Amino acid sequence: MLEQLLIFTRGGLILWTCKELGNALKGSPIDTLIRSCLLEERSGAASYNYDAPGAAYTLKWTFHNDLGLVFVAVYQRILHLLYVDDLLAMVKREFSEIYDPKRALYNDFDDVFQQLRKEAEARAEEMKKSKQVSQPTNNNMGKRQGQVQKSGIQGGNKKKSSGESRNDGEDGENVKGHKIENGHTNGKIFAANRSPSMGSVNGKENVSSNNGAFDVNKLQKLRAKASKKVDTVTNKSSKEEPKKKITKKNRVWDDSPKESKLDFTDPVGENGDENIVVVAADEGESMMDKDEIVSSDSETEEEEDAGKDSKIETKKKGWFSSMFESIAAKANLEKADLEPALKALKDRLMTKNVAEEIAEKLCESVAASLEGKKLASFTRISSTVQTAMEEALVRILTPRRSIDILRDVHAAKEQRKPYVVVFVGVNGVGKSTNLAKVAYWLQQHNINVMMAACDTFRSGAVEQLRTHARRLQIPIFEKGYEKDPAIVAKEAIQEATRNGSDVVLVDTAGRMQDNEPLMRALSKLIYLNSPDLVLFVGEALVGNDAVDQLMKFNQKLGDLSPSPSPRLIDGILLTKFDTIDDKVGAALSMVYVSGAPVMFVGCGQSYTDLKKLNVKSIVKTLLK
């Protein structure tokens, strides 16, 4: 049974709901659909499943893009209603005829909906009956096929037994007998599968099936040819073996300078401490507090000139035809019109390192938002699709909640408790290094920071964090190796509360998303300590793997947590952003999969090389 059918505008104004379907929905499926599907550019999907305590709903929807209307149907997932798609299409057609932007109430649509619902249910019943009628005929065909197969097998067994009674020297004849046997049985099965309209099966079809059967003689001939070729190749190689090339020796430079020491760790002692203070003082202002310039004027001018040149070329090629197409464009855009432009956009996104699955979903969502929309005069389809994709990318990458950590730190400080940040991620992405960058940035704002060395798994992890803490003059809490990281983090937070530290930055061990013991330990750490922020540290170099990492991290954190409402990833820290040039697609892939915003971007080796994500710059690079 249909639970609810709702019509509302893209602005959120509810125009009509079915009063007879006034069942109280458990939870908020409509709000969840809008928040996690329609606003997240996932509207290209066929349906959306919503789970609530005591209920499981399936939601289906359709758009009228020209009028800006959304039609949503809700029903119990267990029912599998077949008529919902047809009902939505009919409701969309009928309601669009009476829609008036100045009108807010449509009580007279109730009778129309009842009639449409009866028609849709009647069609669904007819489809069920037609399927039931077709099932017995299919069963009879299956029985006939089974009888034919049995007879073929029996005949084959008889021939096989007669062939076995012969001498060993008649192996070739046995093989031929098997070939004919396979040909006959295949011919009979093929005859049974054919429809009556194809007519009876004659001997020619059996001959063709025999030709397509397995021929051992041909295989032996091919093997003989292949062995001859191999022999000739080996003979040639054996003849060429004496001719060996003389390898060139490496040149030794007598005047080469002595190798310099590559260990730049600070010496321990009084002199080392003085050097540390100088290094920390000379780092300068963090890039987080600087306004980033997206691109220089010269670059934008060059791009605009290139665009103008391309437009001039297209005008030279077919000025009149292009102008005629833009003026006399189609009234409503169809999916076939959008496919060429969307395919080009998908390829462009994939070249920028966007995961293929996400690029495809984005194109489907853009197509759903443009299908049926009127194309304005003097506009091309490609430019319309480009604009829609740009708006969708900006909407995805723009955070939907506050990511002002400084404000949250001060709010926690007023409550006299430390603000806890946990850094998680796979191996080798730069968690410890970027933790130190975040600590330096917080220091610039006069915030007392404390590091917690909870990577008790990797050798050298505690020493690495200790070096950063010594250089930045920051206290560090450590318990060594082979300790429970959850207990170490808990003791570190208690120590920070006693010492009056404002922020605790918790470093964790790198772990692959499929390593269940380490993921269980991470889930325990987050569950016991309830951090204020869980940051996923990921490389900007990855493409499709970013989707797998984030999905499985969130899945494991949810499945392995004993809490009924587990904590998932709150934000993303992208590292090695200075090494990817224009391949910035990993940022889009990570945000699209997790819904978490990119809060920091690591772009260098020094403590100041940490900045915010510039959404306009990323979108511009993706569509360039």
Coordinates of C-alpha atoms in Angstrom, one line a residue:
M1 CA 0.0 0.0 0.0
L2 CA 1.2 3.5 -0.8
E3 CA 2.0 5.4 2.3
Q4 CA 2.3 8.9 1.0
L5 CA 2.5 11.0 -2.2
L6 CA 3.8 14.5 -2.0
I7 CA 4.1 17.4 -4.5
F8 CA 6.4 20.4 -3.6
T9 CA 8.5 23.0 -5.3
R10 CA 12.2 23.1 -5.4
G11 CA 12.0 26.0 -2.9
G12 CA 10.4 23.7 -0.3
L13 CA 6.7 24.8 -0.6
I14 CA 4.3 21.8 -0.2
L15 CA 1.6 22.1 -2.8
W16 CA -0.4 18.9 -2.4
T17 CA -0.5 15.8 -0.3
C18 CA -3.0 12.9 -0.5
K19 CA -5.4 13.2 2.5
E20 CA -6.5 9.6 2.2
L21 CA -2.9 8.5 2.5
G22 CA -2.5 10.5 5.7
N23 CA -0.7 7.7 7.5
A24 CA 1.8 9.0 10.0
L25 CA 5.2 8.3 8.6
K26 CA 7.7 7.0 11.2
G27 CA 10.8 9.1 11.2
S28 CA 11.4 11.8 8.6
P29 CA 11.9 10.1 5.2
I30 CA 11.1 13.1 3.1
D31 CA 13.5 15.4 4.9
T32 CA 16.2 12.7 4.8
L33 CA 15.6 12.3 1.0
I34 CA 16.0 16.0 0.4
R35 CA 19.0 16.4 2.7
S36 CA 21.0 13.3 1.8
C37 CA 19.9 12.6 -1.8
L38 CA 18.5 15.6 -3.7
L39 CA 20.9 18.2 -2.2
E40 CA 23.9 15.8 -2.5
E41 CA 23.4 15.5 -6.3
R42 CA 22.2 11.9 -6.0
S43 CA 18.9 12.5 -7.7
G44 CA 19.9 10.3 -10.7
A45 CA 19.3 7.2 -8.6
A46 CA 16.1 5.2 -9.2
S47 CA 15.0 5.0 -5.5
Y48 CA 16.1 5.7 -2.0
N49 CA 15.7 3.4 1.0
Y50 CA 15.0 4.9 4.4
D51 CA 15.2 2.8 7.6
A52 CA 13.4 4.0 10.8
P53 CA 12.7 2.2 14.1
G54 CA 9.8 -0.2 13.2
A55 CA 9.6 0.7 9.5
A56 CA 11.5 0.5 6.3
Y57 CA 10.4 2.8 3.4
T58 CA 11.3 3.1 -0.2
L59 CA 11.0 6.5 -1.8
K60 CA 10.7 7.2 -5.5
W61 CA 10.6 10.6 -7.1
T62 CA 10.5 12.5 -10.4
F63 CA 11.0 16.1 -11.4
H64 CA 9.3 18.6 -13.6
N65 CA 12.4 20.8 -14.2
D66 CA 10.6 23.4 -16.3
L67 CA 8.1 24.2 -13.5
G68 CA 10.5 23.4 -10.7
L69 CA 8.3 20.7 -9.1
V70 CA 9.2 17.5 -7.2
F71 CA 6.9 14.5 -7.0
V72 CA 7.7 11.9 -4.2
A73 CA 6.0 8.6 -3.4
V74 CA 6.6 6.7 -0.2
Y75 CA 5.7 3.0 0.4
Q76 CA 6.7 0.1 2.5
R77 CA 9.8 -1.6 1.1
I78 CA 8.5 -5.1 1.7
L79 CA 5.5 -4.5 -0.7
H80 CA 7.4 -4.0 -4.0
L81 CA 4.7 -1.9 -5.6
L82 CA 5.0 -2.1 -9.4
Y83 CA 2.7 0.8 -10.3
V84 CA 4.6 3.6 -8.5
D85 CA 6.6 4.7 -11.5
D86 CA 3.6 4.8 -13.8
L87 CA 1.6 6.6 -11.1
L88 CA 4.3 9.3 -10.6
A89 CA 4.4 9.9 -14.4
M90 CA 0.6 10.3 -14.6
V91 CA 0.5 12.6 -11.6
K92 CA 3.3 14.7 -13.1
R93 CA 1.5 15.0 -16.4
E94 CA -1.9 15.9 -14.9
F95 CA -0.7 18.2 -12.2
S96 CA 1.6 20.2 -14.6
E97 CA -1.5 21.1 -16.6
I98 CA -3.3 22.7 -13.7
Y99 CA -0.2 24.2 -12.0
D100 CA -0.2 27.9 -11.4
P101 CA 2.8 29.6 -9.6
K102 CA 0.4 32.0 -7.9
R103 CA -1.8 29.2 -6.5
A104 CA -1.0 27.5 -3.2
L105 CA -3.9 25.0 -2.7
Y106 CA -4.9 22.2 -4.9
N107 CA -7.7 20.4 -3.1
D108 CA -9.5 19.6 -6.3
F109 CA -6.6 17.3 -7.3
D110 CA -7.8 14.6 -4.9
D111 CA -10.4 13.2 -7.2
V112 CA -8.0 13.2 -10.1
F113 CA -5.4 11.4 -8.1
Q114 CA -7.9 8.7 -7.1
Q115 CA -8.7 8.0 -10.7
L116 CA -5.0 7.9 -11.7
R117 CA -4.3 5.5 -8.8
K118 CA -7.1 3.1 -9.9
E119 CA -5.7 3.2 -13.5
A120 CA -2.2 2.4 -12.3
E121 CA -3.3 -0.4 -10.0
A122 CA -5.4 -1.9 -12.8
R123 CA -2.4 -1.9 -15.2
A124 CA -0.3 -3.5 -12.5
E125 CA -2.9 -6.3 -12.1
E126 CA -3.0 -6.9 -15.8
M127 CA 0.8 -7.2 -15.9
K128 CA 0.7 -9.8 -13.1
K129 CA -2.0 -11.8 -14.9
S130 CA -0.1 -11.8 -18.2
K131 CA 3.0 -13.0 -16.3
Q132 CA 1.1 -15.8 -14.7
V133 CA -0.3 -16.9 -18.1
S134 CA 3.1 -16.9 -19.6
Q135 CA 4.7 -19.0 -16.8
P136 CA 2.9 -22.4 -17.6
T137 CA 4.0 -22.2 -21.3
N138 CA 7.6 -21.6 -20.1
N139 CA 7.3 -24.7 -17.8
N140 CA 6.1 -26.8 -20.7
M141 CA 9.0 -25.7 -22.8
G142 CA 11.3 -26.6 -19.9
K143 CA 9.9 -30.1 -19.6
R144 CA 10.3 -30.7 -23.4
Q145 CA 13.9 -29.5 -23.2
G146 CA 14.5 -31.9 -20.3
Q147 CA 13.1 -34.8 -22.2
V148 CA 15.2 -34.0 -25.2
Q149 CA 18.3 -33.7 -23.1
K150 CA 17.6 -37.0 -21.4
S151 CA 17.1 -38.8 -24.8
G152 CA 20.3 -37.2 -26.1
I153 CA 22.2 -38.3 -23.0
Q154 CA 20.9 -41.9 -23.3
G155 CA 21.9 -42.1 -26.9
G156 CA 25.3 -40.7 -26.1
N157 CA 25.8 -43.3 -23.3
K158 CA 24.9 -46.1 -25.7
K159 CA 27.5 -44.9 -28.3
K160 CA 30.0 -44.4 -25.5
S161 CA 29.6 -48.0 -24.2
S162 CA 30.0 -49.4 -27.7
G163 CA 33.1 -47.2 -28.3
E164 CA 34.7 -48.5 -25.0
S165 CA 34.5 -52.1 -26.1
R166 CA 36.8 -51.5 -29.0
N167 CA 40.6 -51.8 -29.0
D168 CA 43.0 -49.1 -27.9
G169 CA 44.1 -48.5 -31.4
E170 CA 40.7 -47.1 -32.3
D171 CA 41.0 -43.9 -30.1
G172 CA 40.6 -41.7 -33.1
E173 CA 37.4 -43.3 -34.1
N174 CA 36.1 -42.9 -30.6
V175 CA 36.8 -39.2 -30.7
K176 CA 35.0 -38.9 -34.0
G177 CA 32.0 -40.7 -32.5
H178 CA 31.9 -38.3 -29.6
K179 CA 32.0 -35.4 -32.0
I180 CA 29.0 -36.7 -34.0
E181 CA 27.2 -37.4 -30.7
N182 CA 27.7 -33.8 -29.5
G183 CA 26.5 -32.5 -32.8
H184 CA 23.3 -34.6 -32.7
T185 CA 22.5 -33.6 -29.1
N186 CA 23.2 -30.0 -29.7
G187 CA 21.0 -30.1 -32.8
K188 CA 18.1 -31.5 -30.8
I189 CA 18.4 -29.0 -28.0
F190 CA 18.5 -26.2 -30.5
A191 CA 15.4 -27.5 -32.2
A192 CA 13.5 -27.7 -28.9
N193 CA 14.5 -24.1 -28.0
R194 CA 13.3 -22.6 -31.3
S195 CA 9.9 -21.0 -31.5
P196 CA 7.2 -22.6 -33.8
S197 CA 7.5 -19.6 -36.2
M198 CA 11.0 -20.6 -37.1
G199 CA 9.8 -23.8 -38.7
S200 CA 11.1 -27.4 -38.4
V201 CA 14.8 -28.2 -38.1
N202 CA 16.4 -29.9 -41.0
G203 CA 19.7 -31.7 -41.5
K204 CA 21.6 -28.6 -42.5
E205 CA 21.4 -27.2 -39.0
N206 CA 22.9 -30.4 -37.6
V207 CA 25.7 -30.1 -40.1
S208 CA 26.4 -26.5 -39.0
S209 CA 26.3 -27.6 -35.3
N210 CA 28.9 -30.3 -36.2
N211 CA 31.1 -27.7 -37.8
G212 CA 31.0 -25.6 -34.7
A213 CA 31.8 -28.7 -32.5
F214 CA 35.2 -29.4 -30.9
D215 CA 37.7 -30.9 -33.5
V216 CA 40.7 -32.7 -32.1
N217 CA 42.4 -33.1 -35.5
K218 CA 42.5 -29.4 -36.0
L219 CA 43.9 -28.9 -32.5
Q220 CA 46.7 -31.5 -33.1
K221 CA 47.6 -29.7 -36.4
L222 CA 47.8 -26.3 -34.5
R223 CA 50.0 -27.8 -31.8
A224 CA 52.3 -29.2 -34.4
K225 CA 52.6 -25.8 -36.1
A226 CA 53.2 -24.1 -32.7
S227 CA 56.0 -26.6 -31.8
K228 CA 57.7 -26.0 -35.1
K229 CA 57.6 -22.3 -34.5
V230 CA 59.0 -22.7 -31.0
D231 CA 61.8 -24.9 -32.3
T232 CA 62.8 -22.3 -34.9
V233 CA 62.7 -19.6 -32.3
T234 CA 64.9 -21.6 -29.9
N235 CA 67.3 -22.4 -32.7
K236 CA 67.6 -18.8 -33.6
S237 CA 68.2 -17.8 -30.0
S238 CA 70.8 -20.5 -29.5
K239 CA 72.7 -19.2 -32.6
E240 CA 72.5 -15.6 -31.3
E241 CA 73.7 -16.5 -27.8
P242 CA 77.5 -16.1 -28.5
K243 CA 76.9 -12.4 -29.6
K244 CA 76.7 -10.7 -26.2
K245 CA 76.7 -7.0 -25.8
I246 CA 79.4 -5.4 -23.7
T247 CA 77.8 -3.6 -20.8
K248 CA 79.0 -0.1 -20.2
K249 CA 80.7 0.4 -16.8
N250 CA 79.6 3.3 -14.6
R251 CA 81.9 6.3 -14.7
V252 CA 83.7 7.1 -11.5
W253 CA 84.3 10.8 -10.8
D254 CA 87.5 11.4 -8.9
D255 CA 86.7 15.0 -8.1
S256 CA 83.2 14.3 -6.7
P257 CA 82.5 16.0 -3.4
K258 CA 81.9 14.0 -0.3
E259 CA 78.4 12.9 0.5
S260 CA 76.7 15.3 2.9
K261 CA 74.9 14.0 5.9
L262 CA 71.2 13.6 5.3
D263 CA 70.1 13.4 8.9
F264 CA 68.6 16.8 9.7
T265 CA 67.2 15.9 13.2
D266 CA 68.1 18.4 15.8
P267 CA 70.8 17.4 18.3
V268 CA 69.7 16.8 21.8
G269 CA 71.1 19.1 24.4
E270 CA 71.4 22.8 25.2
N271 CA 72.6 23.9 21.8
G272 CA 69.8 21.8 20.2
D273 CA 67.2 23.6 22.2
E274 CA 68.4 27.0 21.2
N275 CA 68.3 25.9 17.5
I276 CA 64.7 24.7 18.0
V277 CA 63.6 28.1 19.3
V278 CA 65.1 29.8 16.3
V279 CA 63.4 27.4 13.8
A280 CA 60.0 27.8 15.5
A281 CA 60.3 31.5 15.5
D282 CA 61.3 31.8 11.8
E283 CA 58.4 29.6 10.4
G284 CA 56.2 32.7 9.9
E285 CA 52.4 32.9 9.5
S286 CA 50.4 29.8 8.6
M287 CA 48.8 29.8 5.2
M288 CA 45.5 29.0 6.9
D289 CA 45.2 32.7 7.9
K290 CA 46.1 34.0 4.4
D291 CA 43.5 34.8 1.8
E292 CA 44.3 32.5 -1.2
I293 CA 44.4 34.0 -4.6
V294 CA 42.7 31.6 -6.9
S295 CA 44.6 32.5 -10.1
S296 CA 46.3 35.5 -11.5
D297 CA 44.6 37.9 -13.9
S298 CA 46.9 36.8 -16.7
E299 CA 45.8 33.2 -16.4
T300 CA 42.1 34.1 -16.5
E301 CA 42.7 36.4 -19.5
E302 CA 44.5 33.6 -21.3
E303 CA 41.6 31.2 -20.7
E304 CA 39.1 33.8 -21.8
D305 CA 41.1 34.5 -24.9
A306 CA 41.3 30.8 -25.6
G307 CA 37.5 30.5 -25.2
K308 CA 36.9 33.4 -27.5
D309 CA 39.2 31.9 -30.2
S310 CA 37.4 28.6 -30.0
K311 CA 34.0 30.4 -30.3
I312 CA 35.3 32.4 -33.3
E313 CA 36.4 29.1 -35.0
T314 CA 33.0 27.6 -34.4
K315 CA 31.4 30.7 -35.9
K316 CA 33.6 30.5 -38.9
K317 CA 32.7 26.8 -39.4
G318 CA 28.9 27.2 -39.2
W319 CA 27.9 30.7 -38.1
F320 CA 24.4 30.6 -39.6
S321 CA 23.6 27.0 -38.5
S322 CA 24.8 27.6 -34.9
M323 CA 22.8 30.8 -34.6
F324 CA 19.8 29.1 -36.0
E325 CA 20.2 26.2 -33.5
S326 CA 20.5 28.7 -30.6
I327 CA 17.5 30.7 -31.6
A328 CA 15.2 27.9 -32.7
A329 CA 16.2 25.5 -30.0
K330 CA 14.0 22.7 -28.8
A331 CA 11.2 23.6 -26.4
N332 CA 12.2 21.0 -23.8
L333 CA 15.5 19.3 -23.3
E334 CA 15.5 15.5 -23.7
K335 CA 18.0 13.0 -22.4
A336 CA 19.3 12.3 -25.9
D337 CA 20.2 16.0 -26.3
L338 CA 22.2 16.0 -23.1
E339 CA 24.1 12.8 -23.6
P340 CA 27.0 14.1 -25.8
A341 CA 27.7 17.0 -23.5
L342 CA 27.4 14.8 -20.4
K343 CA 29.8 12.2 -21.9
A344 CA 32.4 14.9 -22.6
L345 CA 32.0 16.2 -19.0
K346 CA 32.3 12.7 -17.6
D347 CA 35.6 12.1 -19.5
R348 CA 36.9 15.5 -18.3
L349 CA 36.1 14.7 -14.7
M350 CA 37.8 11.3 -14.9
T351 CA 41.0 12.9 -16.4
K352 CA 41.0 15.1 -13.3
N353 CA 41.2 12.0 -11.1
V354 CA 37.5 11.8 -10.1
A355 CA 36.4 8.3 -9.5
E356 CA 34.4 6.8 -12.5
E357 CA 31.4 5.8 -10.4
I358 CA 31.1 9.3 -8.9
A359 CA 31.5 11.0 -12.3
E360 CA 28.8 8.9 -13.7
K361 CA 26.4 9.6 -10.8
L362 CA 27.1 13.3 -11.1
C363 CA 26.2 13.3 -14.8
E364 CA 23.0 11.3 -14.1
S365 CA 22.0 13.9 -11.4
V366 CA 22.7 16.8 -13.8
A367 CA 20.7 15.0 -16.5
A368 CA 17.8 14.5 -14.1
S369 CA 17.9 18.2 -13.2
L370 CA 17.9 19.4 -16.8
E371 CA 15.6 16.9 -18.5
G372 CA 12.3 18.6 -19.6
K373 CA 13.7 22.1 -19.0
K374 CA 13.2 24.8 -21.6
L375 CA 16.4 25.9 -23.3
A376 CA 16.7 29.7 -23.3
S377 CA 17.3 31.5 -26.6
F378 CA 20.9 32.1 -27.7
T379 CA 22.2 29.4 -25.4
R380 CA 23.9 26.1 -26.3
I381 CA 23.2 22.8 -24.7
S382 CA 26.9 22.3 -23.8
S383 CA 27.0 25.6 -22.0
T384 CA 23.7 24.8 -20.1
V385 CA 25.1 21.4 -19.0
Q386 CA 28.4 23.1 -18.0
T387 CA 26.6 25.6 -15.9
A388 CA 24.5 23.0 -14.2
M389 CA 27.5 20.8 -13.5
E390 CA 29.4 23.8 -12.0
E391 CA 26.5 24.6 -9.7
A392 CA 26.3 21.0 -8.6
L393 CA 30.0 20.8 -7.8
V394 CA 29.9 24.0 -5.8
R395 CA 26.9 22.7 -3.9
I396 CA 28.8 19.4 -3.1
L397 CA 32.1 21.0 -2.0
T398 CA 30.6 23.8 0.0
P399 CA 30.3 22.7 3.7
R400 CA 26.8 22.5 5.0
R401 CA 27.9 23.2 8.6
S402 CA 30.4 25.4 10.4
I403 CA 34.0 24.2 10.1
D404 CA 35.4 27.0 12.3
I405 CA 37.6 25.0 14.7
L406 CA 38.8 28.1 16.5
R407 CA 35.2 29.0 17.5
D408 CA 34.6 25.4 18.7
V409 CA 37.9 25.5 20.7
H410 CA 36.8 28.6 22.5
A411 CA 33.4 27.1 23.2
A412 CA 35.0 24.0 24.7
K413 CA 37.4 26.3 26.7
E414 CA 34.4 28.1 28.3
Q415 CA 33.2 24.7 29.5
R416 CA 36.6 24.0 30.9
K417 CA 37.3 20.9 28.9
P418 CA 39.9 20.2 26.1
Y419 CA 38.9 20.1 22.5
V420 CA 39.9 16.7 21.2
V421 CA 40.9 16.0 17.6
V422 CA 41.6 12.4 16.4
F423 CA 43.6 12.0 13.1
V424 CA 42.9 8.7 11.3
G425 CA 43.8 7.3 7.9
V426 CA 45.7 4.7 5.9
N427 CA 49.5 4.2 6.1
G428 CA 51.9 6.8 4.8
V429 CA 49.5 9.6 4.1
G430 CA 51.2 12.1 6.4
K431 CA 49.1 12.1 9.6
S432 CA 51.9 13.0 12.0
T433 CA 53.3 15.7 9.8
N434 CA 50.0 17.4 9.2
L435 CA 49.1 17.0 12.9
A436 CA 52.2 19.1 13.6
K437 CA 51.0 21.7 11.0
V438 CA 47.6 22.0 12.7
A439 CA 49.4 22.3 16.0
Y440 CA 51.5 25.2 14.6
W441 CA 48.4 26.9 13.2
L442 CA 46.6 26.7 16.6
Q443 CA 49.7 28.0 18.3
Q444 CA 49.6 31.1 16.1
H445 CA 46.2 31.9 17.7
N446 CA 47.5 31.6 21.3
I447 CA 45.9 28.2 21.9
N448 CA 47.6 25.7 24.3
V449 CA 48.1 22.5 22.4
M450 CA 49.1 19.1 23.6
M451 CA 50.0 16.0 21.4
A452 CA 49.1 12.5 22.3
A453 CA 51.3 9.7 20.8
C454 CA 48.7 7.0 20.3
D455 CA 50.5 5.3 17.4
T456 CA 51.8 2.5 19.5
F457 CA 52.1 0.1 16.5
R458 CA 54.6 1.6 14.1
S459 CA 58.3 1.7 14.9
G460 CA 59.6 5.3 15.2
A461 CA 56.1 6.9 15.4
V462 CA 56.6 8.1 19.0
E463 CA 60.0 9.5 18.2
Q464 CA 58.7 11.3 15.1
L465 CA 55.9 13.0 17.1
R466 CA 58.4 13.8 19.9
T467 CA 60.7 15.6 17.3
H468 CA 57.8 17.7 16.2
A469 CA 56.8 18.5 19.7
R470 CA 60.3 19.5 20.6
R471 CA 60.6 21.8 17.5
L472 CA 57.3 23.5 18.3
Q473 CA 57.8 23.6 22.1
I474 CA 54.6 21.7 22.6
P475 CA 54.0 19.1 25.5
I476 CA 53.5 15.6 24.4
F477 CA 51.9 12.7 26.2
E478 CA 53.4 9.3 25.4
K479 CA 53.4 5.8 26.9
G480 CA 55.7 4.0 24.5
Y481 CA 54.8 1.1 22.3
E482 CA 52.6 -2.0 22.5
K483 CA 50.0 -0.1 24.7
D484 CA 46.3 0.2 24.1
P485 CA 45.9 3.4 22.1
A486 CA 42.4 4.0 23.6
I487 CA 43.7 4.0 27.1
V488 CA 46.7 6.2 26.1
A489 CA 44.3 8.7 24.6
K490 CA 42.1 8.7 27.6
E491 CA 45.0 9.4 30.0
A492 CA 46.2 12.1 27.6
I493 CA 42.8 13.9 27.8
Q494 CA 42.9 13.6 31.6
E495 CA 46.4 15.1 31.7
A496 CA 45.3 17.9 29.4
T497 CA 42.4 18.7 31.7
R498 CA 44.8 18.9 34.7
N499 CA 47.3 21.0 32.9
G500 CA 44.8 23.4 31.3
S501 CA 45.6 22.5 27.7
D502 CA 43.0 23.8 25.2
V503 CA 43.4 21.2 22.5
V504 CA 44.5 17.6 22.4
L505 CA 45.7 16.3 19.0
V506 CA 45.6 12.5 19.0
D507 CA 47.9 10.7 16.5
T508 CA 46.8 7.2 15.6
A509 CA 48.5 4.3 13.7
G510 CA 48.0 4.1 10.0
R511 CA 45.8 1.2 9.0
M512 CA 44.3 -0.2 5.8
Q513 CA 40.5 -0.1 5.6
D514 CA 40.4 -3.9 5.4
N515 CA 42.4 -4.5 8.6
E516 CA 39.7 -5.5 11.0
P517 CA 41.8 -5.8 14.2
L518 CA 43.2 -2.3 13.8
M519 CA 39.9 -0.8 12.7
R520 CA 38.3 -2.4 15.9
A521 CA 41.0 -0.7 18.0
L522 CA 40.3 2.7 16.3
S523 CA 36.5 2.2 16.9
K524 CA 37.2 1.5 20.5
L525 CA 39.4 4.7 20.8
I526 CA 36.7 6.9 19.4
Y527 CA 34.0 5.2 21.5
L528 CA 35.8 5.6 24.8
N529 CA 37.1 9.1 24.3
S530 CA 34.2 10.8 22.3
P531 CA 36.4 13.2 20.4
D532 CA 35.0 16.5 19.2
L533 CA 36.4 16.0 15.7
V534 CA 37.4 12.9 13.8
L535 CA 39.7 13.9 10.8
F536 CA 40.3 11.5 8.0
V537 CA 43.8 12.2 6.5
G538 CA 43.9 11.2 2.8
E539 CA 46.2 11.7 -0.1
A540 CA 45.2 14.0 -2.9
L541 CA 47.0 11.5 -5.3
V542 CA 44.5 8.7 -5.0
G543 CA 41.6 8.4 -7.4
N544 CA 39.1 5.5 -7.2
D545 CA 40.8 4.2 -4.0
A546 CA 39.6 7.3 -2.1
V547 CA 36.1 6.1 -2.5
D548 CA 37.0 2.7 -1.1
Q549 CA 39.0 4.1 1.8
L550 CA 36.3 6.5 3.1
M551 CA 33.4 4.1 2.6
K552 CA 35.1 1.3 4.4
F553 CA 36.4 3.5 7.2
N554 CA 32.9 4.8 7.8
Q555 CA 31.4 1.3 7.5
K556 CA 33.9 -0.2 10.0
L557 CA 33.5 2.6 12.5
G558 CA 29.8 2.1 12.4
D559 CA 29.8 -1.7 12.4
L560 CA 32.4 -2.2 15.1
S561 CA 31.2 0.4 17.5
P562 CA 29.2 -0.7 20.5
S563 CA 27.3 2.5 20.5
P564 CA 23.8 2.6 18.9
S565 CA 24.7 6.0 17.3
P566 CA 28.4 5.6 16.3
R567 CA 30.7 8.4 15.5
L568 CA 31.8 8.6 11.8
I569 CA 34.3 10.8 10.0
D570 CA 33.6 14.5 10.6
G571 CA 36.1 16.1 8.3
I572 CA 38.8 15.5 5.7
L573 CA 42.5 16.7 5.7
L574 CA 43.9 16.4 2.1
T575 CA 47.7 15.9 2.0
K576 CA 50.3 16.3 -0.8
F577 CA 48.1 18.7 -2.6
D578 CA 51.1 20.5 -4.1
T579 CA 52.1 17.3 -6.1
I580 CA 48.9 16.8 -8.2
D581 CA 48.9 19.8 -10.6
D582 CA 45.3 19.9 -11.9
K583 CA 44.4 16.3 -10.8
V584 CA 42.2 17.6 -7.9
G585 CA 39.4 15.0 -8.3
A586 CA 40.2 13.2 -5.1
A587 CA 38.7 16.1 -3.1
L588 CA 35.4 15.7 -5.0
S589 CA 35.4 11.9 -4.6
M590 CA 36.0 12.0 -0.9
V591 CA 33.4 14.7 -0.1
Y592 CA 30.8 13.1 -2.4
V593 CA 31.2 9.6 -0.7
S594 CA 31.3 10.7 2.9
G595 CA 29.4 14.0 3.0
A596 CA 32.2 15.4 5.2
P597 CA 33.9 18.7 4.3
V598 CA 37.5 19.2 3.5
M599 CA 38.7 21.2 6.5
F600 CA 42.5 21.4 5.8
V601 CA 44.7 21.0 2.7
G602 CA 48.4 20.1 3.2
C603 CA 50.6 21.7 0.4
G604 CA 54.2 21.5 1.4
Q605 CA 56.9 20.3 3.9
S606 CA 57.0 23.2 6.4
Y607 CA 54.7 23.9 9.3
T608 CA 53.1 26.8 7.5
D609 CA 52.1 24.8 4.5
L610 CA 48.5 24.2 5.5
K611 CA 45.5 26.0 4.0
K612 CA 41.8 26.0 3.4
L613 CA 40.1 24.4 0.4
N614 CA 39.1 27.0 -2.2
V615 CA 35.9 25.7 -3.6
K616 CA 35.9 28.0 -6.6
S617 CA 39.4 27.1 -7.5
I618 CA 38.7 23.4 -7.4
V619 CA 35.5 23.7 -9.5
K620 CA 37.3 25.8 -12.0
T621 CA 40.2 23.3 -12.3
L622 CA 37.8 20.3 -12.6
L623 CA 35.9 21.9 -15.5
K624 CA 38.9 23.4 -17.2

